[in-house]
Coordinates of C-alpha atoms and ligand atoms in Angstrom, one line a residue:
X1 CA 64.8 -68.1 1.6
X2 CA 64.5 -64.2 1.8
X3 CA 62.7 -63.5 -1.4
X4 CA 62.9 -59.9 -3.3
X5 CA 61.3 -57.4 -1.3
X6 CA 57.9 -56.0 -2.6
X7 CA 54.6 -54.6 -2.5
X8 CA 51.8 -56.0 -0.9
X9 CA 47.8 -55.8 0.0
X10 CA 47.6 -58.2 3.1
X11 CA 50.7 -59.9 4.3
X12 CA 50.1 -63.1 6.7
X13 CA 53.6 -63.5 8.5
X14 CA 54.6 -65.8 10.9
X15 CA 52.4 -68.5 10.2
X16 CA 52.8 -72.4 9.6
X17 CA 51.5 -73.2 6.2
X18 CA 49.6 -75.9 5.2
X19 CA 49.9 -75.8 1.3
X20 CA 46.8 -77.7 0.5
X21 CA 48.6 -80.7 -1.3
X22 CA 49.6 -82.7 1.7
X23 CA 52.8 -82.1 2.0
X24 CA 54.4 -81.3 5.4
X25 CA 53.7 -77.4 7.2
X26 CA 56.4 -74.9 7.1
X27 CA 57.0 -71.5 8.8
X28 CA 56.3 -69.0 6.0
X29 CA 54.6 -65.9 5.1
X30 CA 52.0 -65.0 2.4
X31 CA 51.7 -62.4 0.5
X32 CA 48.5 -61.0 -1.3
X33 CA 48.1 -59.0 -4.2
X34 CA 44.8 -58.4 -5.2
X35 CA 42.5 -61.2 -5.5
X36 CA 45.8 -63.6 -5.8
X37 CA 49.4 -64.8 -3.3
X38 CA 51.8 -62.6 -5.0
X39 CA 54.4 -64.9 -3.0
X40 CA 55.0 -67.3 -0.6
X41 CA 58.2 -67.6 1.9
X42 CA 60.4 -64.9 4.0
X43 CA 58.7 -62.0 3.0
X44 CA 60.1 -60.0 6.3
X45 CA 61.1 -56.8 4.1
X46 CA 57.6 -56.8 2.2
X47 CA 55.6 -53.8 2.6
X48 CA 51.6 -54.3 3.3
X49 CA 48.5 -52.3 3.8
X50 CA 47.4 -54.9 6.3
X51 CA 49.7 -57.2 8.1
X52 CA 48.3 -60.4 10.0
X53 CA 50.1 -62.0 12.4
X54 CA 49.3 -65.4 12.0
X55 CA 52.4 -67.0 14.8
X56 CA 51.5 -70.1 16.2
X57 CA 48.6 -70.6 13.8
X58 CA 47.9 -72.8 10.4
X59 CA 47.5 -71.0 7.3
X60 CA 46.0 -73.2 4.9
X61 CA 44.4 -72.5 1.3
X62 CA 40.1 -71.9 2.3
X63 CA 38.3 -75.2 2.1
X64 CA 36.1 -76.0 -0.3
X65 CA 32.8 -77.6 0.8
X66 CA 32.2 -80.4 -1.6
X67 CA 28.5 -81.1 -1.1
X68 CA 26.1 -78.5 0.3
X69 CA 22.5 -77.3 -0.3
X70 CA 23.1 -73.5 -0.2
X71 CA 21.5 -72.7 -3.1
X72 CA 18.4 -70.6 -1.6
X73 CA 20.6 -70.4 1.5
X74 CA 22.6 -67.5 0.3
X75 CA 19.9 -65.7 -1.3
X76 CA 18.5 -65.7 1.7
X77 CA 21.4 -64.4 3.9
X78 CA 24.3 -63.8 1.5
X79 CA 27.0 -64.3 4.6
X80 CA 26.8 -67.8 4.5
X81 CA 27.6 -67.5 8.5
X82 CA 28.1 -71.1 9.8
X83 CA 30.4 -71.7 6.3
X84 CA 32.7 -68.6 6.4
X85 CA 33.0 -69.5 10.3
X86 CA 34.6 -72.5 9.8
X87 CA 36.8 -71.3 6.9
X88 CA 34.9 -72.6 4.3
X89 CA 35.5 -70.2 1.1
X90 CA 34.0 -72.1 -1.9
X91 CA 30.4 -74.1 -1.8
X92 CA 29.4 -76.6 -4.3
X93 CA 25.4 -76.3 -4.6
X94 CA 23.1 -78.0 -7.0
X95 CA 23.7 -81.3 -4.9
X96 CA 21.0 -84.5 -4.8
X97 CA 19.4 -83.6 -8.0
X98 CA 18.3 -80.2 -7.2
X99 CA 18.7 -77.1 -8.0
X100 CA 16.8 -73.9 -8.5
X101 CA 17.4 -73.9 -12.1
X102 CA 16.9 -74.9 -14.5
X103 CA 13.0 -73.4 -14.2
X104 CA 10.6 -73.2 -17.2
X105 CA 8.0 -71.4 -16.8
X106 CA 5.6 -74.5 -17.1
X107 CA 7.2 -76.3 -13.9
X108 CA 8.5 -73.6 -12.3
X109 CA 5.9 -74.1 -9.3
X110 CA 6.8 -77.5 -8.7
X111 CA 10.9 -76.8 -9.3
X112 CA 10.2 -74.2 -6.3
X113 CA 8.4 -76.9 -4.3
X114 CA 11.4 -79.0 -3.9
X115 CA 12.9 -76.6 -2.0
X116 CA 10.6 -76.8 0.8
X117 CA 9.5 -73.6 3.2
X118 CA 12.6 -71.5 1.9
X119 CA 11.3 -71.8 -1.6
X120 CA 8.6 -69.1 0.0
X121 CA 11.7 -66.6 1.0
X122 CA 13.2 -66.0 -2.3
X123 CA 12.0 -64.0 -4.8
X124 CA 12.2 -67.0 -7.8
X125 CA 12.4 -64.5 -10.9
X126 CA 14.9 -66.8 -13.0
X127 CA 14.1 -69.3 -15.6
X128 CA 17.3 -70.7 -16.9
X129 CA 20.3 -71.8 -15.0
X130 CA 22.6 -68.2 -16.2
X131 CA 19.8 -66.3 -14.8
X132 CA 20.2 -68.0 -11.5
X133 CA 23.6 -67.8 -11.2
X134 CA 23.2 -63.9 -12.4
X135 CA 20.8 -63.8 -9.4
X136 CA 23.4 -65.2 -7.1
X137 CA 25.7 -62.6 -8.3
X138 CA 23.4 -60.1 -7.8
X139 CA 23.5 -61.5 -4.0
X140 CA 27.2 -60.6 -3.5
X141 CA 28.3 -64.1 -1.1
X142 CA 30.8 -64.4 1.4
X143 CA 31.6 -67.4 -0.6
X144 CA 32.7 -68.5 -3.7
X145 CA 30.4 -70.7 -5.4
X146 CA 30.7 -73.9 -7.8
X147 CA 27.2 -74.6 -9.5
X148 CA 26.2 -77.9 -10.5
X149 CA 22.7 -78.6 -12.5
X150 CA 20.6 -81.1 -10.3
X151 CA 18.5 -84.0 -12.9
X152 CA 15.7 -84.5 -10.6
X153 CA 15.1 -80.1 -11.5
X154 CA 15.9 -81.1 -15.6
X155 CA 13.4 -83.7 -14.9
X156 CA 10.4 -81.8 -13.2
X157 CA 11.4 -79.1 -15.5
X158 CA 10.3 -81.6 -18.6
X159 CA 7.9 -84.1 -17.4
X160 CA 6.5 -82.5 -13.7
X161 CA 6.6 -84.9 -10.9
X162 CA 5.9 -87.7 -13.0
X163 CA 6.2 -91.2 -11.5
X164 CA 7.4 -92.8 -14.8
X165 CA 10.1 -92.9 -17.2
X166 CA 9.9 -90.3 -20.1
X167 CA 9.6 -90.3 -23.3
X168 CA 12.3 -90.0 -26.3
X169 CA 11.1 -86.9 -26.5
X170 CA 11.2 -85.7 -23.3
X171 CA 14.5 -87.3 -22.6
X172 CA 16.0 -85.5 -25.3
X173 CA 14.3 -82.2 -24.0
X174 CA 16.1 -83.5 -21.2
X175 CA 19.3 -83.6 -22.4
X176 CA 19.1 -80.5 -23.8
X177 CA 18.1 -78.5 -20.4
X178 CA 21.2 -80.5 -18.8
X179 CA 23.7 -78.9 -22.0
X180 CA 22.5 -75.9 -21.7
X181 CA 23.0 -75.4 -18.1
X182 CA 27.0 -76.9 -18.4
X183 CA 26.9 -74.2 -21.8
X184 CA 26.4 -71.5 -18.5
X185 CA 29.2 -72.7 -16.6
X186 CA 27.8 -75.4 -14.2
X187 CA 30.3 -78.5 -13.0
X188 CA 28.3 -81.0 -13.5
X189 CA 25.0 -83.0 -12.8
X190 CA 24.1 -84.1 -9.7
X191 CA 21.2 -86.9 -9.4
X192 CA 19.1 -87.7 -5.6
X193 CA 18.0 -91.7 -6.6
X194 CA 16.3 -91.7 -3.2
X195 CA 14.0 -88.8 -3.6
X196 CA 10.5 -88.5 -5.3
X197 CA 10.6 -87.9 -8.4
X198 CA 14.5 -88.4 -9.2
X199 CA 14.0 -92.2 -8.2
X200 CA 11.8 -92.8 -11.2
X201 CA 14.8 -92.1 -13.6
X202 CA 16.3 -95.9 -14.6
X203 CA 19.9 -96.2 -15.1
X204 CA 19.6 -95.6 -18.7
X205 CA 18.2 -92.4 -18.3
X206 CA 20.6 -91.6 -16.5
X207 CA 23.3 -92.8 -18.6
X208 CA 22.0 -90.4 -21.7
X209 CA 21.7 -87.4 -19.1
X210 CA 24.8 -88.1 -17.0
X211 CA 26.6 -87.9 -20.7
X212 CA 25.6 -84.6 -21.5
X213 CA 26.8 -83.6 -18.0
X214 CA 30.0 -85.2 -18.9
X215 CA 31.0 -82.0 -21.7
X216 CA 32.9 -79.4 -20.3
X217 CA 34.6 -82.2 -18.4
X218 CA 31.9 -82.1 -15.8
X219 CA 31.2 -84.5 -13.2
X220 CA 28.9 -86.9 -12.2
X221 CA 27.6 -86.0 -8.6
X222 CA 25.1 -89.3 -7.4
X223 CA 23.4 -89.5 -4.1
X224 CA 22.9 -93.0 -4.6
X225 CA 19.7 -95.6 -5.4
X226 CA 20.6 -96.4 -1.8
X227 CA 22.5 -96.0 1.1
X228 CA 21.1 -98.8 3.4
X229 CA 20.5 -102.1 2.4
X230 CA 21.1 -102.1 -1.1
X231 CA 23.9 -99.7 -0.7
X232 CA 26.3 -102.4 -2.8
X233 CA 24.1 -102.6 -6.1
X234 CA 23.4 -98.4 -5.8
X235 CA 27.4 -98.2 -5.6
X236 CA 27.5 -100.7 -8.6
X237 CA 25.2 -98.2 -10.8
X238 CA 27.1 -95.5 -9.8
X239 CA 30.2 -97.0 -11.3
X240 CA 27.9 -98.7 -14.1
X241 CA 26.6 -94.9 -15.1
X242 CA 30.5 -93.6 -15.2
X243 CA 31.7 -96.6 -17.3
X244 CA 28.8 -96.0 -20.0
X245 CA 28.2 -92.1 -20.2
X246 CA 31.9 -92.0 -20.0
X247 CA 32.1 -89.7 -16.8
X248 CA 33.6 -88.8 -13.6
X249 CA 31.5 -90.1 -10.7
X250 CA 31.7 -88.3 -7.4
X251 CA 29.6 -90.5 -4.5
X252 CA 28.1 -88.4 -2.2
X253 CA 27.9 -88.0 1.5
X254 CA 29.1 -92.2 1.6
X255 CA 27.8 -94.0 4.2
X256 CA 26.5 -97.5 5.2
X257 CA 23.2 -96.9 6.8
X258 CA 21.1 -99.4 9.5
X259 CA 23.0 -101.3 11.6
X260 CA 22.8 -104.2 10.1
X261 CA 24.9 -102.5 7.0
X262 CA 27.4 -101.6 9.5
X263 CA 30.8 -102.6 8.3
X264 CA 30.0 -102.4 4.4
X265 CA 32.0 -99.7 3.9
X266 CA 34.8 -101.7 3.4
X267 CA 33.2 -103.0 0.7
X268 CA 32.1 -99.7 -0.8
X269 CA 35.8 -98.9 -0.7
X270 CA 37.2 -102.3 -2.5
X271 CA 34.6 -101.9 -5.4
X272 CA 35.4 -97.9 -5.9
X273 CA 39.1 -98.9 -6.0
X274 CA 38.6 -101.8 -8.3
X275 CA 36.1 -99.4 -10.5
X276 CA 39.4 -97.0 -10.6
X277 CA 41.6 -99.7 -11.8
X278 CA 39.2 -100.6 -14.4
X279 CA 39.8 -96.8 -15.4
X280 CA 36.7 -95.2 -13.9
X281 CA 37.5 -91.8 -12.0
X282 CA 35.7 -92.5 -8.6
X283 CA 35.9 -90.2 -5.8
X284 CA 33.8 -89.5 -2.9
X285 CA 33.1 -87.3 -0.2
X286 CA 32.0 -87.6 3.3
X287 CA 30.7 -85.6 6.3
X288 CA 32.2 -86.2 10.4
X289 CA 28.9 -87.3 11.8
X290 CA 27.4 -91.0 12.8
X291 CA 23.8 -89.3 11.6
X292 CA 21.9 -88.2 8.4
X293 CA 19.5 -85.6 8.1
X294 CA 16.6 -85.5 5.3
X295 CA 13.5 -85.1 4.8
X296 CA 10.5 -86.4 7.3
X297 CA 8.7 -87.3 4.3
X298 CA 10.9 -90.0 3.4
X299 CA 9.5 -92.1 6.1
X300 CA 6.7 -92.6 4.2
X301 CA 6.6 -95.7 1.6
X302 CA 8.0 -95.0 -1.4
X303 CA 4.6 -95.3 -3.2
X304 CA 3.4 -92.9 -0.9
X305 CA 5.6 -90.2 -1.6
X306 CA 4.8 -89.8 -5.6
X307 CA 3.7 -86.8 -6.9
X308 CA 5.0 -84.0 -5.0
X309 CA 3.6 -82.5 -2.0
X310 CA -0.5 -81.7 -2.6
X311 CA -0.7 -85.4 -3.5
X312 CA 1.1 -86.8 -0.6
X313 CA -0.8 -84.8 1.7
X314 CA -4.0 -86.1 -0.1
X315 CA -3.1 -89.6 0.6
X316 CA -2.4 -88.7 4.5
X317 CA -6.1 -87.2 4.5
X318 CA -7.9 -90.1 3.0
X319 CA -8.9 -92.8 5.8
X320 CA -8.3 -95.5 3.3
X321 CA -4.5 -95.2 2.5
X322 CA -3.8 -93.4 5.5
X323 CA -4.4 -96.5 7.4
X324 CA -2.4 -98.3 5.0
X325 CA 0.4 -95.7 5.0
X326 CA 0.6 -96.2 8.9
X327 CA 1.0 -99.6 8.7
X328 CA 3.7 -99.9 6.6
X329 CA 5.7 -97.1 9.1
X330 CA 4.9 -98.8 12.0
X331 CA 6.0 -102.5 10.4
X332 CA 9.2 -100.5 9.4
X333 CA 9.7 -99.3 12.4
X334 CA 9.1 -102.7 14.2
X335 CA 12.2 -104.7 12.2
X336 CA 14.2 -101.5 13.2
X337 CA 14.0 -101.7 17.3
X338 CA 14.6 -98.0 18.9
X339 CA 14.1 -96.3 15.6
X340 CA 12.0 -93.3 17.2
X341 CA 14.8 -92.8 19.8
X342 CA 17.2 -92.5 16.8
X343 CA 15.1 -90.0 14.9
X344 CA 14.8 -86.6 16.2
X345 CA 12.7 -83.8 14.6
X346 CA 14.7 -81.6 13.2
X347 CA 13.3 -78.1 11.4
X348 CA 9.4 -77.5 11.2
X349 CA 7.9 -74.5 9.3
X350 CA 4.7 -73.9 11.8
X351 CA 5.5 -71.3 14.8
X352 CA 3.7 -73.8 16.8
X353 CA 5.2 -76.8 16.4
X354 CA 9.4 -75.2 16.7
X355 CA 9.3 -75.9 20.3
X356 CA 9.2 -79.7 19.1
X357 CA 12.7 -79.0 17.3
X358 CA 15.2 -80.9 18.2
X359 CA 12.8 -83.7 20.3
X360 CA 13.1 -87.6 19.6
X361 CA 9.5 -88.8 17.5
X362 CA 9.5 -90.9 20.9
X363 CA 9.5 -87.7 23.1
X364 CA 6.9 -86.3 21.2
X365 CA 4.7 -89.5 20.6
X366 CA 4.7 -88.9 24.5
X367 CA 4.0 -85.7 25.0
X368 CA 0.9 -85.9 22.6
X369 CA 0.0 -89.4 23.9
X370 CA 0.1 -90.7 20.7
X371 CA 1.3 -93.5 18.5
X372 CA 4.7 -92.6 17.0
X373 CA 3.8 -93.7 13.3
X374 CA 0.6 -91.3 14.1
X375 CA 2.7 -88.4 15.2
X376 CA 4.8 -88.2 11.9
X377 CA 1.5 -88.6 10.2
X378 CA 0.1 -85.4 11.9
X379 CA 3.4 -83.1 11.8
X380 CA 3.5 -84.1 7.7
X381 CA 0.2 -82.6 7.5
X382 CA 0.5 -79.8 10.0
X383 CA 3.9 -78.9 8.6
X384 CA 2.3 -79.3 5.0
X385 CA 5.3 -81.9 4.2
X386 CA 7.6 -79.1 5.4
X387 CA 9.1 -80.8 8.0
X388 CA 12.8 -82.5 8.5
X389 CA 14.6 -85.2 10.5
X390 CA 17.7 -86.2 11.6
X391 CA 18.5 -89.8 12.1
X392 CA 21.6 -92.0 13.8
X393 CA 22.1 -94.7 11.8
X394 CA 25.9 -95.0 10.8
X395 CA 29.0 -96.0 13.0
X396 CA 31.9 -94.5 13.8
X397 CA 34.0 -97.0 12.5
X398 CA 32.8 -96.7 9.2
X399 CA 32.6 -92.8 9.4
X400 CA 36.6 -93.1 10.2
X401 CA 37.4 -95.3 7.7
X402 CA 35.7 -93.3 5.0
X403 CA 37.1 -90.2 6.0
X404 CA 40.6 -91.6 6.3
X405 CA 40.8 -93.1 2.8
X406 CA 43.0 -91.0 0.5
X407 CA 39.7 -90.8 -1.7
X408 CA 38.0 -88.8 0.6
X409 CA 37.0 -85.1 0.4
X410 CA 35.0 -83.4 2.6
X411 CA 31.0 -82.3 2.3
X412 CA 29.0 -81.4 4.8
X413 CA 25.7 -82.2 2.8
X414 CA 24.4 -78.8 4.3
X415 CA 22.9 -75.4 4.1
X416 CA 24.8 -72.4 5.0
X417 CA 22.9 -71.3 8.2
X418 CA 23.1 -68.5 10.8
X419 CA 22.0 -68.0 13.8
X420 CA 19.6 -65.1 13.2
X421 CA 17.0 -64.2 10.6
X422 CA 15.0 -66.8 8.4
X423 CA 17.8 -69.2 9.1
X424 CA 18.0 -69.0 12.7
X425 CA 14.8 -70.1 13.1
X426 CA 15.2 -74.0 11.7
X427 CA 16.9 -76.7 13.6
X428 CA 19.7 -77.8 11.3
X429 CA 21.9 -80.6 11.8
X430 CA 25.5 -79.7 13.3
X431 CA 27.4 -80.2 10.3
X432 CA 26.0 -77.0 9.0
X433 CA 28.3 -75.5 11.9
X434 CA 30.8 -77.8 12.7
X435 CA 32.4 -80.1 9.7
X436 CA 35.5 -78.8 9.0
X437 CA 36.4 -78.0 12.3
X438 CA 35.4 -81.5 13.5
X439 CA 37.6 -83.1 11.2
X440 CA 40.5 -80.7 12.0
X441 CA 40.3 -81.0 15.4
X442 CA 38.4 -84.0 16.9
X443 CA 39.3 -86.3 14.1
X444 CA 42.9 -85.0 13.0
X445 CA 44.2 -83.6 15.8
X446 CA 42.4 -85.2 19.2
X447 CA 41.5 -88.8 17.2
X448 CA 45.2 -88.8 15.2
X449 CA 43.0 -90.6 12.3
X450 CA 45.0 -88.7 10.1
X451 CA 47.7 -85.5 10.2
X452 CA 46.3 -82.0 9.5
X453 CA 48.3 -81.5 6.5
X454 CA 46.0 -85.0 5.1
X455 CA 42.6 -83.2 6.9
X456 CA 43.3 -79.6 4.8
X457 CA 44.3 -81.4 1.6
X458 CA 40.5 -83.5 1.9
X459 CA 39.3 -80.1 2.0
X460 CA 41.6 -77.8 -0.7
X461 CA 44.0 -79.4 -3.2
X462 CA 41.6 -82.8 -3.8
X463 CA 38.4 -81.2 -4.6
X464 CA 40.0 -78.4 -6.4
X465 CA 41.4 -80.9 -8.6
X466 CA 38.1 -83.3 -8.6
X467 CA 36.2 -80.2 -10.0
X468 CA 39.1 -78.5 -12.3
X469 CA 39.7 -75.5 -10.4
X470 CA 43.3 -75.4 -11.7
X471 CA 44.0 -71.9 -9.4
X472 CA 41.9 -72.7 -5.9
X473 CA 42.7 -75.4 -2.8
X474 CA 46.8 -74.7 -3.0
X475 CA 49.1 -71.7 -1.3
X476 CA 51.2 -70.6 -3.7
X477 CA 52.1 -67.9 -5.9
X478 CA 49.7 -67.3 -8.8
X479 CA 47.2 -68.9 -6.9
X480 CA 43.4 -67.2 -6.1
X481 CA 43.7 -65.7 -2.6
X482 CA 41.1 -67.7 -0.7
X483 CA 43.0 -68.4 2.7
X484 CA 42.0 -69.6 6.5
X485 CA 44.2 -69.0 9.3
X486 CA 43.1 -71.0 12.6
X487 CA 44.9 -72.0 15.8
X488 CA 45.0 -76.2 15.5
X489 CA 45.5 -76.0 19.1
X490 CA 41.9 -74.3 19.5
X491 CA 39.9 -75.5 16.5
X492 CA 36.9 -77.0 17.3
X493 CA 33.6 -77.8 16.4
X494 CA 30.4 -76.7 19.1
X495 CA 27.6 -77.3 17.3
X496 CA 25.6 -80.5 18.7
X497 CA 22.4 -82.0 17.1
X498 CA 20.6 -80.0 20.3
X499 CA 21.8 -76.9 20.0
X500 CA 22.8 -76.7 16.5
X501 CA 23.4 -72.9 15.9
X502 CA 27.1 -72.7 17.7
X503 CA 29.8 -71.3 15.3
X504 CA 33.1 -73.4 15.5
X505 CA 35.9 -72.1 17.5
X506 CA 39.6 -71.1 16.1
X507 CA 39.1 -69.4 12.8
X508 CA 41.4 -66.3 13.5
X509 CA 40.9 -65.3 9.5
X510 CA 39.2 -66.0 6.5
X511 CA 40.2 -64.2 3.1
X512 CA 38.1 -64.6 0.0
X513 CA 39.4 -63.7 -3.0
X514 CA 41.7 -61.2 -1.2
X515 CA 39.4 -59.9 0.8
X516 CA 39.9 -60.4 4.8
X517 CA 36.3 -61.5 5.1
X518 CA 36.7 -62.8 8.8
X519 CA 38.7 -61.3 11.2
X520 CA 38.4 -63.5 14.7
X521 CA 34.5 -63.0 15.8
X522 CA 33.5 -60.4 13.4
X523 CA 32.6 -61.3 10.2
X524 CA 33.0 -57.8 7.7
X525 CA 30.5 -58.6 5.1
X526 CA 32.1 -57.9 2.2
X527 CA 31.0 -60.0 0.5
X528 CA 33.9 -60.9 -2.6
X529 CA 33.0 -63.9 -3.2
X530 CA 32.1 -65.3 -7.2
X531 CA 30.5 -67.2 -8.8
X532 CA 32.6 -69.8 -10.4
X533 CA 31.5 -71.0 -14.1
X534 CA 33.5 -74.0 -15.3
X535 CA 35.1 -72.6 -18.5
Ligands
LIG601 ZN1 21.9 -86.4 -0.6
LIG602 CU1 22.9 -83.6 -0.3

């Protein structure tokens, strides 16, 4: 239909949209007026300032990365390169239980400490969570971004890195650090159940907290007590902690870890679809990859990683529970056959040890003729806890079938990274790089798992509507102007877990807000992305 000729910023003509909601492409052009589409259809009389030709290419609403760590990321390099590169407008930080803020004065040290090496890059001069969105502002991102407060920060931010539950006291100071934060806009509250010191919280404490995060109609975002062997009860207080505080319950990054946990996720899938019968609003989201990537650290017994950093590295140093410490590793390791071909060092914060970036603990146990549980022993201490892995532990038929499920969205559970600068230097894993081009091409197109138009709407329509953004992940009038155009022939993802800093191919153009952002290889820096506050 030849709509009513008008006026228009950027006009994107000749492309095949993919609306976001799943329903079939069509041949179409878009229209933008400033930061919104103005219209959508036969626009062939429209005037524009800039006209993109988008023939024989998808033009789809930008996708919104559900779970990612960026929250020092783009203070550090606002650009958000390996994101933006693979048409990724809107980030959700705050993710695992941590976020930069809230930081009172009294904790702020520690609050910084969870944020490893980078911690050291930013200059940490907020205290509450508006002045660290205000600081984000400040930044000017590539990207949109969607804020969400993380527990284990509200924690540390009360009580330190205390290995115990709190008080009434404290979990009413608690509660209060988690309102405030949703009073300043954030989605939600994310917890990290796995991670020293969110893993001391009880489900009842995180019933009370996961309540207050429920106001504003915010979210519930849970890396899980466990993704491994006791993946089934962690999914049951998941769904337990929604049913009692009354919330929304987005798992995060779902997997089924080990091989023997291979195959579970069927199960995961039956009890999240029985949860939402029962009325509980379960969702999920997922990354493309058969491997994790965390923290070296959490190799170590659980009991040996209280207390934050200076105190695990004490433990390491004392003969006495070092010995015991290396044990336990090296029994691990022993029921887990090939484990330190399956774990390969990922970033390091020492000069001298980045060469080792990238290397299996097995390759390195050999090149320093030493004992593998030894080795991770000595890069802990020479790394100062600073150090992270990446591990293969899931299979790709349970990847598939978690992506495929209509519940899905997409995370990529990573840090915006770029080739260059302070984030050049670390060895990230290739989802950084390459999710959303991974699931466009190798899985939707090359695997036919799924059609595109199902791949985009994992990535627009169903995590707009999962966090309430009532004007972002669709194409059509009204709408905010947050656009990708990419060739589905081309798209692809290059990063690999070697060479991780490879930008995805077949992003031709990447709008933000109305603002052509990307244009083929050359990203323009500027920089219109907001920050989003949940109203
Ligand atoms: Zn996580
Ligand atoms: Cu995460």
């Amino acid at each position: 239909m030849l709509q009513q000729a008008g006026r228009s910023d950027i006009l994107i003509a000749g492309g095949a949209v993919i609306d976001g909601t799943g329903a079939p492409r069509r041949r179409a052009d878009v229209a933008l007026h400033g930061d919104r589409i103005a219209a959508v259809g036969d626009l062939s009389g429209w005037a524009a300032d800039l006209r993109l030709d988008a023939s024989g290419l998808v033009v789809a609403p930008g996708f919104i990365d559900m779970h990612t760590h960026s929250d020092l990321a783009l203070l550090i390099n606002p650009h958000a390169e390996s994101k933006l590169r693979q048409g990724v407008t809107t980030e959700v930080i705050g993710q695992c239980g941590f976020s930069p803020a809230p930081a009172p004065d009294a904790h702020r040290d520690e609050i910084r400490a969870l944020f490893g090496a980078w911690g050291r890059h930013v200059t940490w001069g907020w205290g509450s969570f508006a002045d660290y969105l205000d600081a984000l502002r400040a930044r000017h991102t590539s990207v949109n971004v969607v804020p969400v407060v993380g527990h284990t920060s509200c924690r540390v931010g009360v009580m330190g890195e205390e290995s115990r539950a709190p008080s009434a006291a404290e979990l009413s100071q608690m509660r209060s650090a988690v309102e405030a934060a949703m009073g300043d806009g954030a989605f939600g509250l994310s917890s990290g159940l796995v991670y020293a010191p969110g893993m001391f919280a009880d489900t009842d404490e995180l019933v009370a907290l996961a309540e207050a995060g429920a106001s504003h109609d915010g979210v519930y975002f849970t890396h899980i007590r466990g993704e491994a062997d006791t993946l089934l009860d962690a999914i049951a207080e998941a769904i337990e902690i929604g049913r009692r505080a009354g919330v929304a319950v987005q798992l995060s990054h779902l997997k089924a870890q080990g091989r023997q946990n291979w195959g579970k996720i069927e199960a995961v899938l039956a009890a999240v679809e029985r949860a939402r019968e029962d009325g509980i609003d379960v969702t999920y989201d997922v990354y493309p990859y058969t491997a994790w990537n965390t923290g070296l650290g959490q190799l170590l017994p659980s009991w040996a990683r209280e207390g934050g950093a200076e105190a695990i590295l004490a433990r390491l140093s004392d003969p006495a529970s070092r010995a015991q410490i290396r044990s336990e590793i090296a029994a691990a390791a022993d029921a887990d056959p090939g484990r330190w071909e399956q774990r390969l060092l990922a970033s390091v914060d020492s000069q001298a040890n980045r060469p080792l970036q990238g290397l299996t603990i097995a390759e390195i146990a050999a090149r320093r003729d030493a004992a593998p549980e030894d080795v991770v022993i000595s890069l802990l201490l020479e790394e100062r806890c600073n150090a992270s892995m990446v591990g293969f532990g899931m299979s790709e038929e349970d990847v598939r079938r978690a992506l495929a499920h209509p519940l899905a969205m997409i995370g990529s559970d990573a840090a915006a990274s770029a080739p260059y600068g302070i984030l050049g230097k670390s060895h990230p894993h290739p989802r950084s790089y390459g999710t959303f081009p991974r699931v466009l091409g190798h899985y939707a197109r090359d695997e036919n798992l799924f059609p595109l138009e199902e791949a985009v709407a994992k990535m627009t329509s169903r995590p707009a509507a999962r966090l309430g953004l009532t004007d972002r992940g669709r194409i059509a009038p009204g709408m905010a102007a947050d656009l990708v155009v990419f060739d589905p022939d081309i798209i692809t993802d290059r990063a690999t877990y070697n060479s991780p800093h490879q930008y995805a191919a077949g992003v031709q153009f990447v709008i933000v807000n109305g603002v052509l952002e990307l244009q083929g290889e050359e990203h323009r820096g500027r920089r219109a992305g907001s920050v989003l506050a949940r109203s």
